[in-house]
Amino acid sequence: MSTVQTSMPVQAAAAGEPSLWSRLRANRNWAALWFMLPAAAFLILFLAYPLGLGIWMSFTDERIGREGVFIGLENYQWLWDDAIFWLSVFNTILYTLIASVIKFAIGLYLALLLNRHMPFKAMIRSIVLIPFIVPTVLSAIAFWWIYDAQFSIISWSLIRLGLIEHNINFLGDSNWARGSVIFANVWRGVPFVAITLLAGLQTVSPSLYEAATLDGATNWQRFRYITYPLLTPIIAVVMTFSVLFTFTDFQLIWALTRGGPVNATHLMATLSYQRGIISGRLGEGAAIATAMIPFLLAAIAISWFGMQRRKWQQGSNND
Amino acid sequence: MASVQISDVRKSFGGFEVLHGVTVPIEDGAFVVLVGPSGCGKSTLLRMLAGLENITSGTISIGNRVVNNVQPKERDIAMVFQNYALYPHMTVAQNMGFSLKLRNANQQDIAARVKKAAEILALSPLLERFPRQLSGGQRQRVAMGRAIVRDPQVFLFDEPLSNLDAKLRVAMRTEIKELHQRLKTTTVYVTHDQIEAMTMADKIVVMHDGIVEQMGSPLELYDKPDNQFVAGFIGSPAMNFLNGHLKSNGQVYVETEEGARLPLATAPTASDGKPVVYGIRPEHLDLASDGIEAEVIVVEPTGSETQIVARIGKQDIIAVFRERHDVKPGERIHLRPRASSAHLFDKDTGRRL
């Protein structure tokens, strides 16, 4: 861009030349930037900055009320030898794996069921959503009572039915506690999976099922060869989200068990909170939280490559 | 190949009857077109034939077997859908071989039959493509290929050409007809386009409001429509209808309200003064020095022929000429109907007189 030269006084005198500021305001490329700015500012301020700060903090020995100094990987070295940390990693993976698989299975089943014609369809669909809309802490408190050592309705019912003799110690025994929090998580997570998959199912043209029926497909074959492959993009997205939510779960565990008994239900998120906030060792808590990132990236990568493989979705777009 | 017999078939959705007793015999190897305006029940009838809808009453037989309670996959039929219903995640070859795969045919057999069908339809270079990567006409051919591969007793087509552009539609029309002449498989074809029906069918079944108005060969329907609906539906541009009264005082003719006299070749068995509808096709009107006087409204030349919209009193009439007459809007012309090609319908019942 040539600037106005003194040798061209006529043009300079015209003064119609817009200022740099007004050119920036009008330029199309800059306009895109202006429009992105609010969203970008929001993301940087509330996501990128805390994330960066957290990672930085994991390299310091910062405590609540005391500025930390850079200590390199010392927090991580410390965690590497920490059995409780590894237990929490194991718990998190177990919790995520089992809960996600069950959520997927039940969610898919419900979605297929709700996709059929049946009476009161709209009402049933809204009922399915209830666990999702109840605040987590409220449902956790309900579960807390359901799992209560003395007043559990499950124990009470089973005793009345004569199936067991003593109350089940739902939240006091390691394995029972793990099973119980997984059940509560599944109960809460199923609607999200079911409704999202249902939305996916409804994008499948009914004529494909009719064509498959005429081609001689049984119910199972229709699912195997039509529904499932067409649903894979949705499954990839919904399961990625489901895994991310489950992996980072905090509220439910904290309200139900606080990681107990004997750390049997401590997830990385709850351990990080306990070490970082409750014990005040911010640096160590941040290191635990940061240690979750590779797992989350792996989960995203798996679903990303899963989506990449589907060639039939690409190709020339001429419909 | 098999014959198909549709006998007194009725269909109700809830309490609402959409088909009121339809009987259509279809000979082995015939190309039958079900044609009618939207909502006439033609697609429902086809879907009942395919087994996608239950039959409320009546019977449908394929070959000599009543198929009312036979599962779709056991009816040995293949259907081409309006939106093609190609499986988007399968290649052309997989789409075409899917039904064979479900029947556990061996790989080589599937490949051979797919290859053969692909050759018939000129799809060989496209076998590894996905439906998304095909043009509309190619998808249409894949849908037909999927039907051919199965070598069924009956082909069913549900408005297969309505998603194509006009030029492609004409080409595919020829292709489907040629295919039928080659394979000689009994075919039932549903369309709302009477030109498709006329050009492709051995037998046309005109449906309207859930009943069969008339069936017969294309030219039968064109020459001797049973009623005013069929007369107006078959033929393009549509037949002209002029309201008038029958006069048979020595000479038979129809007199319109404006006093124009419309000639008739034969005397119908109807009383003098009866209100009637006089039907004359646009191509059966001649420009003459005498005849009905009309005012030219619009002249539409298409090259091969010229269409003239003219007004007689309050009624519009369309005439088509192969010759190039030099007429202009506003001009007064005289149109002479060919008496032997005129049709007469009862004004009240719409039946042919």
Short mmCIF file of N, CA and C in Angstrom, two decimals, chain A residues 31-156:
data_model
loop_
_atom_site.label_atom_id
_atom_site.label_comp_id
_atom_site.label_asym_id
_atom_site.label_seq_id
_atom_site.Cartn_x
_atom_site.Cartn_y
_atom_site.Cartn_z
N ALA A 31 -13.06 -7.54 9.49
CA ALA A 31 -14.42 -7.68 10.04
C ALA A 31 -14.58 -9.04 10.71
N ALA A 32 -14.03 -10.09 10.06
CA ALA A 32 -14.12 -11.42 10.64
C ALA A 32 -13.48 -11.43 12.02
N LEU A 33 -12.33 -10.75 12.12
CA LEU A 33 -11.65 -10.70 13.40
C LEU A 33 -12.49 -10.00 14.46
N TRP A 34 -13.10 -8.88 14.03
CA TRP A 34 -13.94 -8.15 15.00
C TRP A 34 -15.05 -9.04 15.53
N PHE A 35 -15.63 -9.81 14.61
CA PHE A 35 -16.75 -10.66 15.05
C PHE A 35 -16.28 -11.78 15.96
N MET A 36 -15.06 -12.24 15.74
CA MET A 36 -14.56 -13.35 16.56
C MET A 36 -14.11 -12.88 17.93
N LEU A 37 -13.83 -11.60 18.02
CA LEU A 37 -13.18 -11.08 19.22
C LEU A 37 -13.93 -11.39 20.52
N PRO A 38 -15.25 -11.13 20.59
CA PRO A 38 -15.93 -11.40 21.88
C PRO A 38 -15.81 -12.85 22.30
N ALA A 39 -16.03 -13.76 21.34
CA ALA A 39 -15.95 -15.18 21.67
C ALA A 39 -14.53 -15.55 22.07
N ALA A 40 -13.57 -15.04 21.30
CA ALA A 40 -12.17 -15.35 21.59
C ALA A 40 -11.78 -14.84 22.96
N ALA A 41 -12.20 -13.62 23.27
CA ALA A 41 -11.87 -13.04 24.57
C ALA A 41 -12.43 -13.90 25.69
N PHE A 42 -13.66 -14.33 25.47
CA PHE A 42 -14.32 -15.16 26.47
C PHE A 42 -13.55 -16.46 26.70
N LEU A 43 -13.18 -17.10 25.57
CA LEU A 43 -12.47 -18.38 25.67
C LEU A 43 -11.11 -18.20 26.32
N ILE A 44 -10.42 -17.15 25.93
CA ILE A 44 -9.08 -16.94 26.46
C ILE A 44 -9.14 -16.67 27.96
N LEU A 45 -10.10 -15.82 28.34
CA LEU A 45 -10.19 -15.40 29.73
C LEU A 45 -10.62 -16.56 30.64
N PHE A 46 -11.61 -17.33 30.17
CA PHE A 46 -12.19 -18.32 31.07
C PHE A 46 -11.72 -19.75 30.81
N LEU A 47 -11.09 -20.01 29.69
CA LEU A 47 -10.61 -21.37 29.44
C LEU A 47 -9.09 -21.44 29.32
N ALA A 48 -8.58 -20.69 28.36
CA ALA A 48 -7.14 -20.81 28.10
C ALA A 48 -6.32 -20.32 29.28
N TYR A 49 -6.69 -19.19 29.85
CA TYR A 49 -5.92 -18.62 30.95
C TYR A 49 -5.90 -19.54 32.18
N PRO A 50 -7.09 -20.02 32.65
CA PRO A 50 -7.05 -20.93 33.81
C PRO A 50 -6.28 -22.21 33.52
N LEU A 51 -6.43 -22.71 32.28
CA LEU A 51 -5.73 -23.94 31.93
C LEU A 51 -4.22 -23.72 32.00
N GLY A 52 -3.79 -22.62 31.39
CA GLY A 52 -2.36 -22.29 31.42
C GLY A 52 -1.88 -22.09 32.84
N LEU A 53 -2.68 -21.39 33.61
CA LEU A 53 -2.31 -21.13 35.00
C LEU A 53 -2.19 -22.42 35.79
N GLY A 54 -3.15 -23.34 35.53
CA GLY A 54 -3.14 -24.63 36.23
C GLY A 54 -1.89 -25.41 35.90
N ILE A 55 -1.55 -25.42 34.60
CA ILE A 55 -0.36 -26.18 34.20
C ILE A 55 0.89 -25.55 34.82
N TRP A 56 0.95 -24.24 34.78
CA TRP A 56 2.09 -23.53 35.40
C TRP A 56 2.18 -23.87 36.88
N MET A 57 1.01 -23.85 37.53
CA MET A 57 0.97 -24.09 38.97
C MET A 57 1.49 -25.48 39.32
N SER A 58 1.27 -26.44 38.38
CA SER A 58 1.69 -27.81 38.66
C SER A 58 3.22 -27.92 38.69
N PHE A 59 3.90 -26.89 38.19
CA PHE A 59 5.38 -26.89 38.24
C PHE A 59 5.90 -26.07 39.40
N THR A 60 4.98 -25.66 40.30
CA THR A 60 5.41 -24.86 41.45
C THR A 60 4.99 -25.56 42.74
N ASP A 61 5.44 -25.03 43.85
CA ASP A 61 5.00 -25.59 45.13
C ASP A 61 4.03 -24.63 45.82
N GLU A 62 3.21 -23.98 45.01
CA GLU A 62 2.28 -22.99 45.54
C GLU A 62 1.30 -23.63 46.53
N ARG A 63 1.05 -22.91 47.59
CA ARG A 63 0.03 -23.31 48.55
C ARG A 63 -0.94 -22.18 48.70
N ILE A 64 -2.08 -22.47 49.29
CA ILE A 64 -3.05 -21.39 49.48
C ILE A 64 -2.42 -20.35 50.40
N GLY A 65 -2.43 -19.12 49.95
CA GLY A 65 -1.90 -18.03 50.77
C GLY A 65 -0.41 -17.85 50.66
N ARG A 66 0.25 -18.66 49.82
CA ARG A 66 1.70 -18.49 49.70
C ARG A 66 2.11 -18.64 48.24
N GLU A 67 2.81 -17.64 47.75
CA GLU A 67 3.29 -17.68 46.37
C GLU A 67 4.25 -18.85 46.20
N GLY A 68 4.12 -19.62 45.11
CA GLY A 68 5.00 -20.76 44.94
C GLY A 68 6.25 -20.42 44.17
N VAL A 69 7.22 -21.31 44.22
CA VAL A 69 8.41 -21.15 43.39
C VAL A 69 8.46 -22.32 42.42
N PHE A 70 9.10 -22.10 41.29
CA PHE A 70 9.21 -23.12 40.27
C PHE A 70 10.03 -24.29 40.77
N ILE A 71 9.44 -25.49 40.72
CA ILE A 71 10.19 -26.64 41.21
C ILE A 71 10.29 -27.73 40.15
N GLY A 72 10.00 -27.37 38.92
CA GLY A 72 10.11 -28.33 37.82
C GLY A 72 9.12 -29.46 37.97
N LEU A 73 9.61 -30.68 37.76
CA LEU A 73 8.71 -31.83 37.75
C LEU A 73 8.56 -32.49 39.12
N GLU A 74 8.97 -31.76 40.14
CA GLU A 74 8.99 -32.37 41.46
C GLU A 74 7.63 -32.90 41.91
N ASN A 75 6.56 -32.13 41.61
CA ASN A 75 5.21 -32.59 41.95
C ASN A 75 4.90 -33.92 41.29
N TYR A 76 5.32 -34.02 40.03
CA TYR A 76 5.02 -35.24 39.28
C TYR A 76 5.84 -36.42 39.81
N GLN A 77 7.10 -36.12 40.17
CA GLN A 77 7.93 -37.18 40.75
C GLN A 77 7.30 -37.70 42.03
N TRP A 78 6.81 -36.79 42.79
CA TRP A 78 6.16 -37.11 44.06
C TRP A 78 4.93 -37.98 43.81
N LEU A 79 4.12 -37.59 42.81
CA LEU A 79 2.92 -38.34 42.50
C LEU A 79 3.25 -39.73 41.95
N TRP A 80 4.34 -39.80 41.20
CA TRP A 80 4.75 -41.07 40.59
C TRP A 80 4.92 -42.15 41.65
N ASP A 81 5.38 -41.74 42.81
CA ASP A 81 5.61 -42.70 43.89
C ASP A 81 4.44 -42.77 44.86
N ASP A 82 3.33 -42.10 44.50
CA ASP A 82 2.21 -42.01 45.44
C ASP A 82 1.17 -43.07 45.10
N ALA A 83 1.00 -44.06 45.99
CA ALA A 83 0.06 -45.15 45.73
C ALA A 83 -1.38 -44.65 45.61
N ILE A 84 -1.71 -43.63 46.40
CA ILE A 84 -3.09 -43.13 46.36
C ILE A 84 -3.38 -42.48 45.01
N PHE A 85 -2.38 -41.79 44.47
CA PHE A 85 -2.57 -41.19 43.15
C PHE A 85 -2.85 -42.28 42.12
N TRP A 86 -2.04 -43.35 42.16
CA TRP A 86 -2.24 -44.43 41.18
C TRP A 86 -3.56 -45.14 41.40
N LEU A 87 -3.98 -45.23 42.67
CA LEU A 87 -5.29 -45.82 42.94
C LEU A 87 -6.38 -44.95 42.29
N SER A 88 -6.21 -43.63 42.41
CA SER A 88 -7.23 -42.74 41.82
C SER A 88 -7.23 -42.85 40.30
N VAL A 89 -6.05 -43.05 39.71
CA VAL A 89 -6.01 -43.25 38.25
C VAL A 89 -6.76 -44.52 37.89
N PHE A 90 -6.47 -45.59 38.64
CA PHE A 90 -7.16 -46.86 38.40
C PHE A 90 -8.68 -46.68 38.55
N ASN A 91 -9.07 -46.02 39.66
CA ASN A 91 -10.51 -45.80 39.90
C ASN A 91 -11.15 -45.02 38.76
N THR A 92 -10.45 -43.99 38.32
CA THR A 92 -11.03 -43.14 37.27
C THR A 92 -11.24 -43.94 35.99
N ILE A 93 -10.22 -44.72 35.63
CA ILE A 93 -10.33 -45.51 34.39
C ILE A 93 -11.44 -46.54 34.53
N LEU A 94 -11.46 -47.23 35.67
CA LEU A 94 -12.50 -48.24 35.91
C LEU A 94 -13.89 -47.60 35.83
N TYR A 95 -14.03 -46.49 36.56
CA TYR A 95 -15.30 -45.77 36.63
C TYR A 95 -15.74 -45.33 35.24
N THR A 96 -14.82 -44.74 34.49
CA THR A 96 -15.16 -44.24 33.16
C THR A 96 -15.53 -45.39 32.22
N LEU A 97 -14.71 -46.43 32.25
CA LEU A 97 -14.90 -47.55 31.33
C LEU A 97 -16.25 -48.22 31.56
N ILE A 98 -16.47 -48.64 32.82
CA ILE A 98 -17.69 -49.39 33.10
C ILE A 98 -18.92 -48.51 32.90
N ALA A 99 -18.87 -47.30 33.45
CA ALA A 99 -20.05 -46.43 33.34
C ALA A 99 -20.35 -46.10 31.88
N SER A 100 -19.30 -45.84 31.09
CA SER A 100 -19.54 -45.47 29.69
C SER A 100 -20.13 -46.62 28.90
N VAL A 101 -19.59 -47.81 29.12
CA VAL A 101 -20.12 -48.97 28.38
C VAL A 101 -21.58 -49.19 28.73
N ILE A 102 -21.90 -49.14 30.03
CA ILE A 102 -23.29 -49.37 30.42
C ILE A 102 -24.19 -48.25 29.89
N LYS A 103 -23.71 -47.01 29.99
CA LYS A 103 -24.51 -45.88 29.50
C LYS A 103 -24.78 -46.03 28.01
N PHE A 104 -23.77 -46.47 27.27
CA PHE A 104 -23.95 -46.65 25.84
C PHE A 104 -24.98 -47.74 25.56
N ALA A 105 -24.83 -48.85 26.25
CA ALA A 105 -25.74 -49.98 25.99
C ALA A 105 -27.17 -49.60 26.32
N ILE A 106 -27.39 -49.06 27.52
CA ILE A 106 -28.75 -48.72 27.91
C ILE A 106 -29.28 -47.57 27.06
N GLY A 107 -28.41 -46.58 26.81
CA GLY A 107 -28.83 -45.42 26.02
C GLY A 107 -29.26 -45.83 24.63
N LEU A 108 -28.49 -46.70 24.00
CA LEU A 108 -28.83 -47.16 22.65
C LEU A 108 -30.14 -47.94 22.66
N TYR A 109 -30.28 -48.79 23.66
CA TYR A 109 -31.49 -49.59 23.77
C TYR A 109 -32.71 -48.68 23.92
N LEU A 110 -32.60 -47.70 24.83
CA LEU A 110 -33.70 -46.76 25.04
C LEU A 110 -34.01 -45.97 23.77
N ALA A 111 -32.95 -45.54 23.08
CA ALA A 111 -33.15 -44.74 21.87
C ALA A 111 -33.90 -45.57 20.82
N LEU A 112 -33.51 -46.84 20.66
CA LEU A 112 -34.19 -47.69 19.68
C LEU A 112 -35.64 -47.89 20.07
N LEU A 113 -35.85 -48.02 21.37
CA LEU A 113 -37.21 -48.22 21.87
C LEU A 113 -38.06 -46.97 21.62
N LEU A 114 -37.48 -45.82 21.93
CA LEU A 114 -38.24 -44.56 21.81
C LEU A 114 -38.43 -44.15 20.36
N ASN A 115 -37.66 -44.75 19.46
CA ASN A 115 -37.78 -44.41 18.05
C ASN A 115 -38.97 -45.11 17.41
N ARG A 116 -39.56 -46.07 18.12
CA ARG A 116 -40.71 -46.77 17.56
C ARG A 116 -41.97 -45.97 17.79
N HIS A 117 -42.99 -46.37 17.05
CA HIS A 117 -44.29 -45.74 17.28
C HIS A 117 -44.89 -46.36 18.51
N MET A 118 -45.22 -45.53 19.48
CA MET A 118 -45.89 -46.08 20.64
C MET A 118 -46.73 -44.99 21.28
N PRO A 119 -47.73 -45.41 22.06
CA PRO A 119 -48.59 -44.40 22.68
C PRO A 119 -47.81 -43.58 23.70
N PHE A 120 -48.20 -42.37 23.90
CA PHE A 120 -47.58 -41.44 24.87
C PHE A 120 -46.09 -41.25 24.61
N LYS A 121 -45.70 -41.28 23.33
CA LYS A 121 -44.29 -41.20 22.99
C LYS A 121 -43.63 -39.93 23.56
N ALA A 122 -44.30 -38.80 23.33
CA ALA A 122 -43.72 -37.53 23.76
C ALA A 122 -43.53 -37.50 25.27
N MET A 123 -44.53 -38.07 25.98
CA MET A 123 -44.45 -38.03 27.44
C MET A 123 -43.30 -38.92 27.92
N ILE A 124 -43.20 -40.10 27.33
CA ILE A 124 -42.14 -41.03 27.75
C ILE A 124 -40.76 -40.41 27.48
N ARG A 125 -40.65 -39.73 26.33
CA ARG A 125 -39.37 -39.09 26.02
C ARG A 125 -39.01 -38.03 27.07
N SER A 126 -40.00 -37.29 27.52
CA SER A 126 -39.68 -36.26 28.53
C SER A 126 -39.32 -36.91 29.85
N ILE A 127 -40.00 -38.02 30.17
CA ILE A 127 -39.68 -38.69 31.44
C ILE A 127 -38.23 -39.18 31.42
N VAL A 128 -37.81 -39.69 30.28
CA VAL A 128 -36.45 -40.20 30.17
C VAL A 128 -35.43 -39.10 30.48
N LEU A 129 -35.80 -37.87 30.18
CA LEU A 129 -34.85 -36.77 30.38
C LEU A 129 -34.70 -36.33 31.83
N ILE A 130 -35.61 -36.79 32.69
CA ILE A 130 -35.61 -36.28 34.07
C ILE A 130 -34.25 -36.39 34.78
N PRO A 131 -33.62 -37.57 34.77
CA PRO A 131 -32.35 -37.67 35.49
C PRO A 131 -31.33 -36.62 35.02
N PHE A 132 -31.45 -36.22 33.79
CA PHE A 132 -30.52 -35.28 33.21
C PHE A 132 -30.74 -33.86 33.71
N ILE A 133 -32.02 -33.53 33.96
CA ILE A 133 -32.31 -32.14 34.32
C ILE A 133 -32.28 -31.90 35.82
N VAL A 134 -32.33 -32.98 36.62
CA VAL A 134 -32.23 -32.79 38.07
C VAL A 134 -30.78 -32.38 38.38
N PRO A 135 -30.60 -31.35 39.20
CA PRO A 135 -29.23 -30.95 39.55
C PRO A 135 -28.48 -32.13 40.16
N THR A 136 -27.21 -32.27 39.76
CA THR A 136 -26.43 -33.43 40.18
C THR A 136 -26.42 -33.60 41.69
N VAL A 137 -26.24 -32.50 42.40
CA VAL A 137 -26.11 -32.61 43.85
C VAL A 137 -27.41 -33.12 44.46
N LEU A 138 -28.54 -32.67 43.89
CA LEU A 138 -29.82 -33.17 44.40
C LEU A 138 -29.96 -34.66 44.20
N SER A 139 -29.63 -35.12 42.98
CA SER A 139 -29.77 -36.56 42.75
C SER A 139 -28.75 -37.31 43.59
N ALA A 140 -27.58 -36.71 43.81
CA ALA A 140 -26.58 -37.38 44.65
C ALA A 140 -27.10 -37.54 46.07
N ILE A 141 -27.78 -36.52 46.57
CA ILE A 141 -28.32 -36.62 47.93
C ILE A 141 -29.40 -37.71 48.00
N ALA A 142 -30.22 -37.77 46.94
CA ALA A 142 -31.22 -38.84 46.89
C ALA A 142 -30.55 -40.20 46.93
N PHE A 143 -29.49 -40.33 46.13
CA PHE A 143 -28.77 -41.61 46.13
C PHE A 143 -28.12 -41.87 47.48
N TRP A 144 -27.69 -40.82 48.09
CA TRP A 144 -27.07 -40.95 49.40
C TRP A 144 -28.03 -41.64 50.37
N TRP A 145 -29.28 -41.23 50.33
CA TRP A 145 -30.28 -41.86 51.18
C TRP A 145 -30.58 -43.29 50.73
N ILE A 146 -30.64 -43.44 49.41
CA ILE A 146 -30.92 -44.79 48.89
C ILE A 146 -29.83 -45.77 49.32
N TYR A 147 -28.58 -45.24 49.41
CA TYR A 147 -27.45 -46.09 49.76
C TYR A 147 -27.12 -46.07 51.26
N ASP A 148 -27.93 -45.37 52.01
CA ASP A 148 -27.61 -45.18 53.43
C ASP A 148 -27.43 -46.53 54.14
N ALA A 149 -26.45 -46.56 55.06
CA ALA A 149 -26.12 -47.81 55.74
C ALA A 149 -27.29 -48.33 56.57
N GLN A 150 -28.07 -47.40 57.15
CA GLN A 150 -29.16 -47.83 58.01
C GLN A 150 -30.53 -47.78 57.34
N PHE A 151 -30.75 -46.71 56.56
CA PHE A 151 -32.11 -46.46 56.08
C PHE A 151 -32.29 -46.76 54.59
N SER A 152 -31.33 -47.46 53.99
CA SER A 152 -31.41 -47.72 52.56
C SER A 152 -32.70 -48.44 52.17
N ILE A 153 -33.40 -47.89 51.21
CA ILE A 153 -34.64 -48.51 50.77
C ILE A 153 -34.38 -49.83 50.07
N ILE A 154 -33.19 -49.92 49.46
CA ILE A 154 -32.87 -51.17 48.77
C ILE A 154 -32.68 -52.29 49.79
N SER A 155 -31.88 -52.01 50.81
CA SER A 155 -31.67 -53.01 51.87
C SER A 155 -33.00 -53.38 52.49
N TRP A 156 -33.77 -52.36 52.80
CA TRP A 156 -35.07 -52.59 53.47
C TRP A 156 -35.95 -53.51 52.63
#
